[in-house]
Amino acid sequence: MKPAFTIGLDYGTNSVRAVVVDCADGSELGTQVFDYPSGEQGVLLDPRDPHLARQSPGDYLEGLSASVRSALAEAEAKPGFSRRRVIGIGVDTTGSTPIPVDARNRPLALDPKWKDDLAAQAWLWKDHTAADEAAAITAAARQHAPQYLAPIGGIYSSEWFWSKLWRCLKVAPDVFDAAASWVELADFVPAQLAGVESPREILRCICAAGHKAMYSEVWGGLPAEEFLSRLDARLARLRGRLYDKAYPPDRPAGLLGRAWAETLGLEEGIPIAMGGFDAHYGAVGAGVRTGTLVKIIGTSTCDCAIVSAADRIEDIPGICGIVNGSIMPGYYGIEAGQSAVGDILRWWVEGVCEGREASHDELSAAAARLKPGQSGLVALDWNNGNRTILVDPRLTGLILGQTLHTSRAEVYRALIEATAFGARAIIERLAEFGVPVERVVCCGGIAEKNDVFMQIYADVLGHPMRIAGSPQAPALGAAISAAVAAGEAAGGHDSFEAAQERMTSLKAKRFVPDAAAKKVYDELYGIYRELHDAFGAVSGARSDLGSLMKRLLAIRDRATAH
Amino acid sequence: MKPAFTIGLDYGTNSVRAVVVDCADGSELGTQVFDYPSGEQGVLLDPRDPHLARQSPGDYLEGLSASVRSALAEAEAKPGFSRRRVIGIGVDTTGSTPIPVDARNRPLALDPKWKDDLAAQAWLWKDHTAADEAAAITAAARQHAPQYLAPIGGIYSSEWFWSKLWRCLKVAPDVFDAAASWVELADFVPAQLAGVESPREILRCICAAGHKAMYSEVWGGLPAEEFLSRLDARLARLRGRLYDKAYPPDRPAGLLGRAWAETLGLEEGIPIAMGGFDAHYGAVGAGVRTGTLVKIIGTSTCDCAIVSAADRIEDIPGICGIVNGSIMPGYYGIEAGQSAVGDILRWWVEGVCEGREASHDELSAAAARLKPGQSGLVALDWNNGNRTILVDPRLTGLILGQTLHTSRAEVYRALIEATAFGARAIIERLAEFGVPVERVVCCGGIAEKNDVFMQIYADVLGHPMRIAGSPQAPALGAAISAAVAAGEAAGGHDSFEAAQERMTSLKAKRFVPDAAAKKVYDELYGIYRELHDAFGAVSGARSDLGSLMKRLLAIRDRATAH
């Protein structure tokens, strides 16, 4: 069998990474990171509005060319590699990151008329300007179309597609009117590579459509015009200029067009895989399968699991997305997450303790010397709200059990434990609704570097904790999607499962639950759940404390407004 | 009228202070602090037992001579002063600090046979070796003599008289057997000055007897032999070698004997006032009166109030002591307190933030720039348990409302607010049971130096906060007691009220409640009380969280034991 290679492109928040991968074993032959040149670390900001986060679409295209060419150049120095044996390209991106485009599929922002208009740029996933619109969409759906909310956990987010488009319509109607359509970044890049010249001809991925745009085949695609017209008639009229159908990643988004083939020095006509979100392709690259939960642990956490589409599963209360085909074809893709994990530790170490990078290591070492339960502390992991399973951004943190001797290392360990308890609450909710978890595979710097973090998770969750073999799981997942799209050409990768079998791996290091520690953590988790249910206003919790954090936030908001 | 002066002696934890005071206006003519030379900062420790804290009785006598002589020497340099016009001596001390003595009223520790035996020394107030004995006394009293617990808040402490004596009996029976009697430090010093040569002849103060030894005229003095024999027959047999009656501070403990008169260079036969605890005489020196609460704010807080003995008041649940005559004759002395105030701030600033002395000022300045409610935080002030009104040492701290942006200054302010809320809970409980509080007078370094602390207290309590005029309120209170004991000789100070009128003052600076801040704090206090009642297991609180902190401590204790 001839050697074959694919390229995985991973569009992150601050940079894009290209990797050249060997389809035989997933090994990397070349890799290059390109930092977006615009704004602050690639993000366009508005000094008057801390919630605004946009991105320049030009950066995406410049980064595409630069990162792929450099990665290929590096690969060419390796024996056995040939550009002519690059048989496909896969793309993963952040999302929801919608881009307004003109009738020829060109971002408005590339037009000199709009180039300095923040509303004409890509609306980055973490843009939070559309909080009012999100609340109004949630309210309207609760009243008129509750089915739209069921598969996304019950609350429509300000980070998502319709909130952002509606916000644009309100604050920049000229941009909204000038846009022929809006395209998710995950669809935009493949369409560019394939030379698609009309927004209507873009093949949209089910991943962005199902998780962020309330798309489902159950109700015939995007939300009905009737529903959208409750929000704004112009949104309803836009619906027809978007898309009718979205696709799982088992068919290509297109074939590499001549222009990009020449720019990149690749063969014209090789398949471009369907785009997808970084977390989803990260799960693929980490080896997600039935019974394996993939945790992508960064500032926040994204948890991905899959269940065979043959086993029709219910909507799971508090789980933010269940979409058929969104991670791998033939499976329900299930997405959950915690709104702060690394961020909570950074808050404590750098924000409160005013430590530096090295302080993380020092505190981890001190925390490792403590036994489970020894600090007498328990905390809630809600400093940035709760994404799963309470789906409530207006919750806050709690630390309990301090004495006059409580040390910063004890609090640090209690905060790690709190995030582990939050992770356990998610896994228990999944299991309760028929999504079994027997093994956890982690990606991200914390998983690779922080052993005490991983051991605490093993002890709290009661499952072995493994680490994905590739430190670039999303890019590898995108490269796998390209291998599948290329089918026979990639050595018989006719399915994601077969491609994962060859191209993914796990690191040898494993963290196995310690029975004695597990026992203590079972008890502490019980206490965590009492606090979780009381302060999270879980129905049936016998206390009046469920509104307490919100009342404090209301007092804070009034105090800040004066 | 001739000038007249008295001496106040204040025996603290690490040193004794003598002040020479003008009876006309309370001004200080001379002052001297003597640091106890033994142990660590005057405290004898046991490296094998962190709960042990003893003191060398020899240090008390050495400090008496050294401090008074130096203070007198300083006074003699002032115009108008004469040793011959020193007309009385008053003494306040820590307590319960019992000392085993021989039949001639000499501390056993001064006998070479016992000088190195820790059990033969003074058992300092903060010695916590007798926790088991305290729990057993509480249990026995609950079952057989609940009346003993009612005026002391319902729980007998390991810091108190009988716990310590019983402990000594168990661990050092030879010392127990050698002791002819035990004398509180507050009674020991006056008796020494008066040359009392038999323990049975010592006039004991009601202050130590009533607050620490379960003495009450209602049941005829100390606890009945029958009750003590339930603990240990030898304790019951000791009862007869202690005392039958205790006295309020309206009669002298004796007259200055020749030996000490010569040592100090004072007139023989001047009255020695009845001894008392530092907090109580501090309240006197700060100008305690009906409607005025005196707060002595240090590492912990002692709150003192008085109510006319003509108004018979009930026992107040959760208030640790109500004793007729203990602070001033003719009044019920009421003692409450918070087990950590300055200690909580020090824990945060020095323990967690690893700051230095100057960091307190920096954080206070930053906290002063925050508005009430702005941090979104609320905390419980229980890092060292709760002394009043829950009387539960096995409670712990709680901080709630953190986000990823919460700063150390915000937590610092929230902890000050928590202690203010704890103070408000005490004042509300007092008011509920007929002890009105209209004004708060504070003593201690925090009150004098930390303006943001004082303003927060004014806003939370809704009362003006004042600061005692003398930074040495306990020593001044002792000097006042001497002036009263001297009667006519001190210019007509025939009552404590009259003496206070002339000899005490308030600093000009006052902290007045701000109406807008008070409104926010009323709301935050409501939230504090919800947490207080839920986690403090206040009966009627609709939650299951009342045992949560104790369960965490049990887990911690098991983890630490392994």
CSV table of N, CA and C in Angstrom, one decimal, chain A residues 359-461:
chain,number,residue,atom,x,y,z
A,359,SER,N,4.2,29.3,40.2
A,359,SER,CA,3.4,29.0,41.4
A,359,SER,C,2.4,27.9,41.2
A,360,HIS,N,2.0,27.7,40.0
A,360,HIS,CA,1.1,26.5,39.7
A,360,HIS,C,1.8,25.2,40.1
A,361,ASP,N,3.0,25.1,39.7
A,361,ASP,CA,3.8,23.9,40.0
A,361,ASP,C,4.0,23.8,41.5
A,362,GLU,N,4.3,24.9,42.2
A,362,GLU,CA,4.6,24.8,43.6
A,362,GLU,C,3.3,24.4,44.4
A,363,LEU,N,2.2,25.0,44.0
A,363,LEU,CA,0.9,24.7,44.7
A,363,LEU,C,0.5,23.2,44.3
A,364,SER,N,0.7,22.8,43.1
A,364,SER,CA,0.4,21.4,42.8
A,364,SER,C,1.2,20.5,43.6
A,365,ALA,N,2.5,20.8,43.8
A,365,ALA,CA,3.3,19.9,44.6
A,365,ALA,C,2.8,19.9,46.1
A,366,ALA,N,2.5,21.0,46.6
A,366,ALA,CA,2.0,21.1,48.0
A,366,ALA,C,0.6,20.4,48.1
A,367,ALA,N,-0.2,20.5,47.1
A,367,ALA,CA,-1.5,19.9,47.1
A,367,ALA,C,-1.4,18.3,47.0
A,368,ALA,N,-0.3,17.9,46.3
A,368,ALA,CA,-0.1,16.4,46.2
A,368,ALA,C,0.2,15.8,47.5
A,369,ARG,N,0.8,16.6,48.4
A,369,ARG,CA,1.1,16.1,49.7
A,369,ARG,C,0.0,16.0,50.7
A,370,LEU,N,-1.2,16.5,50.3
A,370,LEU,CA,-2.4,16.4,51.1
A,370,LEU,C,-3.2,15.2,50.8
A,371,LYS,N,-3.8,14.7,51.9
A,371,LYS,CA,-4.7,13.5,51.6
A,371,LYS,C,-6.1,14.0,51.3
A,372,PRO,N,-6.9,13.1,50.6
A,372,PRO,CA,-8.3,13.5,50.4
A,372,PRO,C,-9.0,13.7,51.8
A,373,GLY,N,-9.7,14.8,51.8
A,373,GLY,CA,-10.5,15.1,53.0
A,373,GLY,C,-9.7,15.8,54.1
A,374,GLN,N,-8.4,15.9,54.0
A,374,GLN,CA,-7.5,16.4,55.1
A,374,GLN,C,-7.7,17.9,55.3
A,375,SER,N,-8.1,18.6,54.3
A,375,SER,CA,-8.2,20.1,54.5
A,375,SER,C,-9.5,20.5,55.2
A,376,GLY,N,-10.5,19.6,55.2
A,376,GLY,CA,-11.8,19.9,55.7
A,376,GLY,C,-12.5,20.9,54.8
A,377,LEU,N,-12.1,21.1,53.6
A,377,LEU,CA,-12.7,22.0,52.7
A,377,LEU,C,-13.6,21.3,51.7
A,378,VAL,N,-14.6,22.0,51.2
A,378,VAL,CA,-15.3,21.6,50.0
A,378,VAL,C,-15.7,22.9,49.3
A,379,ALA,N,-15.7,22.9,47.9
A,379,ALA,CA,-15.9,24.1,47.2
A,379,ALA,C,-16.9,23.7,46.0
A,380,LEU,N,-17.6,24.8,45.5
A,380,LEU,CA,-18.4,24.6,44.3
A,380,LEU,C,-17.6,25.3,43.2
A,381,ASP,N,-17.7,24.7,42.0
A,381,ASP,CA,-16.9,25.1,40.8
A,381,ASP,C,-17.6,26.1,39.9
A,382,TRP,N,-18.3,27.0,40.5
A,382,TRP,CA,-19.2,27.9,39.8
A,382,TRP,C,-18.7,29.3,39.6
A,383,ASN,N,-17.4,29.6,39.7
A,383,ASN,CA,-17.0,31.0,39.6
A,383,ASN,C,-17.3,31.6,38.2
A,384,ASN,N,-17.6,30.8,37.2
A,384,ASN,CA,-18.0,31.3,35.9
A,384,ASN,C,-19.4,30.8,35.6
A,385,GLY,N,-20.2,30.5,36.6
A,385,GLY,CA,-21.5,29.9,36.4
A,385,GLY,C,-21.4,28.4,36.2
A,386,ASN,N,-22.5,27.8,35.8
A,386,ASN,CA,-22.6,26.3,35.6
A,386,ASN,C,-23.2,26.1,34.2
A,387,ARG,N,-22.4,25.4,33.4
A,387,ARG,CA,-22.8,25.2,32.0
A,387,ARG,C,-23.6,23.9,32.0
A,388,THR,N,-23.1,22.8,32.7
A,388,THR,CA,-23.8,21.5,32.8
A,388,THR,C,-23.7,21.1,34.2
A,389,ILE,N,-24.7,20.6,34.9
A,389,ILE,CA,-26.0,20.2,34.4
A,389,ILE,C,-27.1,21.2,34.8
A,390,LEU,N,-26.7,22.3,35.5
A,390,LEU,CA,-27.7,23.3,35.9
A,390,LEU,C,-28.0,24.4,34.8
A,391,VAL,N,-27.0,24.5,33.9
A,391,VAL,CA,-27.2,25.5,32.8
A,391,VAL,C,-27.6,26.8,33.3
A,392,ASP,N,-26.8,27.4,34.2
A,392,ASP,CA,-27.2,28.7,34.8
A,392,ASP,C,-25.9,29.5,35.0
A,393,PRO,N,-25.8,30.6,34.1
A,393,PRO,CA,-24.6,31.4,34.2
A,393,PRO,C,-24.6,32.3,35.5
A,394,ARG,N,-25.8,32.5,36.1
A,394,ARG,CA,-25.8,33.3,37.3
A,394,ARG,C,-25.7,32.5,38.6
A,395,LEU,N,-24.7,31.7,38.6
A,395,LEU,CA,-24.3,31.0,39.8
A,395,LEU,C,-22.8,31.5,40.1
A,396,THR,N,-22.4,31.4,41.3
A,396,THR,CA,-21.1,31.8,41.7
A,396,THR,C,-20.4,30.8,42.6
A,397,GLY,N,-19.2,31.1,42.9
A,397,GLY,CA,-18.3,30.2,43.7
A,397,GLY,C,-18.7,30.1,45.1
A,398,LEU,N,-18.2,29.1,45.8
A,398,LEU,CA,-18.4,28.9,47.2
A,398,LEU,C,-17.2,28.0,47.7
A,399,ILE,N,-16.6,28.4,48.8
A,399,ILE,CA,-15.6,27.6,49.5
A,399,ILE,C,-16.1,27.6,51.0
A,400,LEU,N,-16.0,26.4,51.5
A,400,LEU,CA,-16.6,26.1,52.9
A,400,LEU,C,-15.6,25.2,53.7
A,401,GLY,N,-15.5,25.5,54.9
A,401,GLY,CA,-14.7,24.7,55.8
A,401,GLY,C,-13.4,25.3,56.3
A,402,GLN,N,-13.2,26.6,56.0
A,402,GLN,CA,-11.9,27.2,56.4
A,402,GLN,C,-11.8,27.3,57.9
A,403,THR,N,-10.6,27.2,58.4
A,403,THR,CA,-10.2,27.5,59.7
A,403,THR,C,-9.2,28.6,59.7
A,404,LEU,N,-8.6,28.9,60.8
A,404,LEU,CA,-7.5,29.9,60.8
A,404,LEU,C,-6.2,29.4,60.3
A,405,HIS,N,-6.2,28.0,60.0
A,405,HIS,CA,-4.9,27.4,59.5
A,405,HIS,C,-5.0,27.0,58.1
A,406,THR,N,-6.1,27.3,57.4
A,406,THR,CA,-6.3,26.8,56.0
A,406,THR,C,-5.3,27.5,55.1
A,407,SER,N,-4.6,26.7,54.3
A,407,SER,CA,-3.5,27.3,53.5
A,407,SER,C,-4.0,27.5,52.1
A,408,ARG,N,-3.2,28.2,51.3
A,408,ARG,CA,-3.5,28.4,49.9
A,408,ARG,C,-3.4,27.1,49.1
A,409,ALA,N,-2.6,26.2,49.5
A,409,ALA,CA,-2.5,24.9,48.8
A,409,ALA,C,-3.7,24.1,49.1
A,410,GLU,N,-4.2,24.2,50.3
A,410,GLU,CA,-5.5,23.4,50.6
A,410,GLU,C,-6.6,24.0,49.8
A,411,VAL,N,-6.7,25.3,49.7
A,411,VAL,CA,-7.8,25.8,48.8
A,411,VAL,C,-7.6,25.4,47.4
A,412,TYR,N,-6.3,25.5,46.9
A,412,TYR,CA,-6.0,25.0,45.5
A,412,TYR,C,-6.5,23.6,45.3
A,413,ARG,N,-6.2,22.7,46.2
A,413,ARG,CA,-6.6,21.3,46.1
A,413,ARG,C,-8.1,21.2,46.1
A,414,ALA,N,-8.8,22.0,47.0
A,414,ALA,CA,-10.2,22.0,47.1
A,414,ALA,C,-10.9,22.4,45.8
A,415,LEU,N,-10.2,23.4,45.1
A,415,LEU,CA,-10.8,23.9,43.9
A,415,LEU,C,-10.6,22.8,42.7
A,416,ILE,N,-9.5,22.1,42.7
A,416,ILE,CA,-9.3,21.0,41.8
A,416,ILE,C,-10.4,20.0,42.1
A,417,GLU,N,-10.6,19.6,43.3
A,417,GLU,CA,-11.6,18.6,43.7
A,417,GLU,C,-13.0,19.1,43.3
A,418,ALA,N,-13.3,20.4,43.4
A,418,ALA,CA,-14.6,20.9,43.1
A,418,ALA,C,-14.9,20.7,41.6
A,419,THR,N,-13.8,21.0,40.8
A,419,THR,CA,-14.0,20.8,39.3
A,419,THR,C,-14.2,19.3,39.0
A,420,ALA,N,-13.5,18.4,39.8
A,420,ALA,CA,-13.7,17.0,39.6
A,420,ALA,C,-15.1,16.5,40.0
A,421,PHE,N,-15.6,17.1,41.1
A,421,PHE,CA,-17.0,16.8,41.5
A,421,PHE,C,-18.0,17.3,40.4
A,422,GLY,N,-17.7,18.5,39.8
A,422,GLY,CA,-18.6,18.9,38.7
A,422,GLY,C,-18.5,18.0,37.6
A,423,ALA,N,-17.3,17.4,37.3
A,423,ALA,CA,-17.2,16.5,36.2
A,423,ALA,C,-18.0,15.2,36.5
A,424,ARG,N,-18.0,14.8,37.8
A,424,ARG,CA,-18.7,13.6,38.2
A,424,ARG,C,-20.2,13.8,38.1
A,425,ALA,N,-20.7,15.0,38.4
A,425,ALA,CA,-22.1,15.3,38.2
A,425,ALA,C,-22.5,15.1,36.8
A,426,ILE,N,-21.7,15.5,35.9
A,426,ILE,CA,-22.0,15.4,34.4
A,426,ILE,C,-22.1,13.9,34.1
A,427,ILE,N,-21.0,13.2,34.5
A,427,ILE,CA,-21.0,11.7,34.1
A,427,ILE,C,-22.2,11.0,34.7
A,428,GLU,N,-22.5,11.3,36.0
A,428,GLU,CA,-23.7,10.6,36.6
A,428,GLU,C,-25.0,10.9,35.8
A,429,ARG,N,-25.1,12.2,35.4
A,429,ARG,CA,-26.3,12.6,34.6
A,429,ARG,C,-26.3,11.8,33.3
A,430,LEU,N,-25.2,11.7,32.6
A,430,LEU,CA,-25.1,10.9,31.4
A,430,LEU,C,-25.6,9.5,31.6
A,431,ALA,N,-25.0,8.9,32.6
A,431,ALA,CA,-25.2,7.5,32.9
A,431,ALA,C,-26.7,7.2,33.2
A,432,GLU,N,-27.3,8.2,33.9
A,432,GLU,CA,-28.7,8.1,34.3
A,432,GLU,C,-29.6,8.1,33.1
A,433,PHE,N,-29.1,8.7,32.0
A,433,PHE,CA,-30.0,8.7,30.8
A,433,PHE,C,-29.4,7.8,29.7
A,434,GLY,N,-28.7,6.8,30.1
A,434,GLY,CA,-28.3,5.8,29.1
A,434,GLY,C,-27.0,6.0,28.4
A,435,VAL,N,-26.2,6.9,28.8
A,435,VAL,CA,-24.9,7.1,28.1
A,435,VAL,C,-23.8,6.6,29.1
A,436,PRO,N,-23.3,5.4,28.9
A,436,PRO,CA,-22.4,4.9,29.8
A,436,PRO,C,-21.0,5.5,29.6
A,437,VAL,N,-20.3,5.7,30.8
A,437,VAL,CA,-18.9,6.1,30.7
A,437,VAL,C,-18.1,5.2,31.6
A,438,GLU,N,-17.1,4.5,30.9
A,438,GLU,CA,-16.2,3.6,31.6
A,438,GLU,C,-14.8,4.0,31.6
A,439,ARG,N,-14.5,5.0,30.8
A,439,ARG,CA,-13.1,5.5,30.7
A,439,ARG,C,-13.1,6.9,30.3
A,440,VAL,N,-12.1,7.7,30.8
A,440,VAL,CA,-12.1,9.1,30.5
A,440,VAL,C,-10.7,9.4,29.8
A,441,VAL,N,-10.8,10.0,28.6
A,441,VAL,CA,-9.6,10.4,27.9
A,441,VAL,C,-9.5,11.9,27.9
A,442,CYS,N,-8.4,12.4,28.4
A,442,CYS,CA,-8.2,13.9,28.5
A,442,CYS,C,-7.3,14.4,27.4
A,443,CYS,N,-7.6,15.7,27.0
A,443,CYS,CA,-6.7,16.4,26.2
A,443,CYS,C,-6.4,17.8,26.9
A,444,GLY,N,-5.3,18.3,26.5
A,444,GLY,CA,-5.0,19.7,27.0
A,444,GLY,C,-3.8,19.7,28.0
A,445,GLY,N,-3.3,20.9,28.2
A,445,GLY,CA,-2.0,21.1,28.9
A,445,GLY,C,-2.1,20.6,30.4
A,446,ILE,N,-3.3,20.9,31.0
A,446,ILE,CA,-3.4,20.5,32.4
A,446,ILE,C,-3.3,19.0,32.5
A,447,ALA,N,-4.0,18.3,31.6
A,447,ALA,CA,-4.0,16.8,31.7
A,447,ALA,C,-2.6,16.3,31.5
A,448,GLU,N,-1.8,17.0,30.6
A,448,GLU,CA,-0.5,16.5,30.4
A,448,GLU,C,0.5,16.8,31.4
A,449,LYS,N,0.3,17.9,32.1
A,449,LYS,CA,1.3,18.4,33.1
A,449,LYS,C,1.0,18.2,34.5
A,450,ASN,N,-0.3,18.2,34.9
A,450,ASN,CA,-0.6,18.3,36.3
A,450,ASN,C,-1.1,16.9,36.8
A,451,ASP,N,-0.1,16.1,37.3
A,451,ASP,CA,-0.4,14.8,37.8
A,451,ASP,C,-1.4,14.7,39.0
A,452,VAL,N,-1.3,15.7,39.9
A,452,VAL,CA,-2.2,15.6,41.0
A,452,VAL,C,-3.6,15.9,40.6
A,453,PHE,N,-3.8,16.8,39.6
A,453,PHE,CA,-5.1,17.0,39.1
A,453,PHE,C,-5.7,15.7,38.5
A,454,MET,N,-4.9,15.0,37.7
A,454,MET,CA,-5.4,13.8,37.1
A,454,MET,C,-5.7,12.7,38.1
A,455,GLN,N,-4.8,12.6,39.1
A,455,GLN,CA,-5.1,11.5,40.1
A,455,GLN,C,-6.4,11.9,40.9
A,456,ILE,N,-6.6,13.1,41.3
A,456,ILE,CA,-7.8,13.5,42.0
A,456,ILE,C,-9.0,13.2,41.1
A,457,TYR,N,-8.9,13.4,39.8
A,457,TYR,CA,-10.0,13.1,38.9
A,457,TYR,C,-10.3,11.6,38.9
A,458,ALA,N,-9.2,10.8,38.8
A,458,ALA,CA,-9.4,9.4,38.8
A,458,ALA,C,-10.1,8.9,40.1
A,459,ASP,N,-9.6,9.5,41.3
A,459,ASP,CA,-10.2,9.1,42.6
A,459,ASP,C,-11.6,9.6,42.7
A,460,VAL,N,-11.9,10.7,42.2
A,460,VAL,CA,-13.3,11.3,42.4
A,460,VAL,C,-14.3,10.6,41.4
A,461,LEU,N,-13.8,10.4,40.2
A,461,LEU,CA,-14.7,9.8,39.1
A,461,LEU,C,-14.8,8.3,39.3
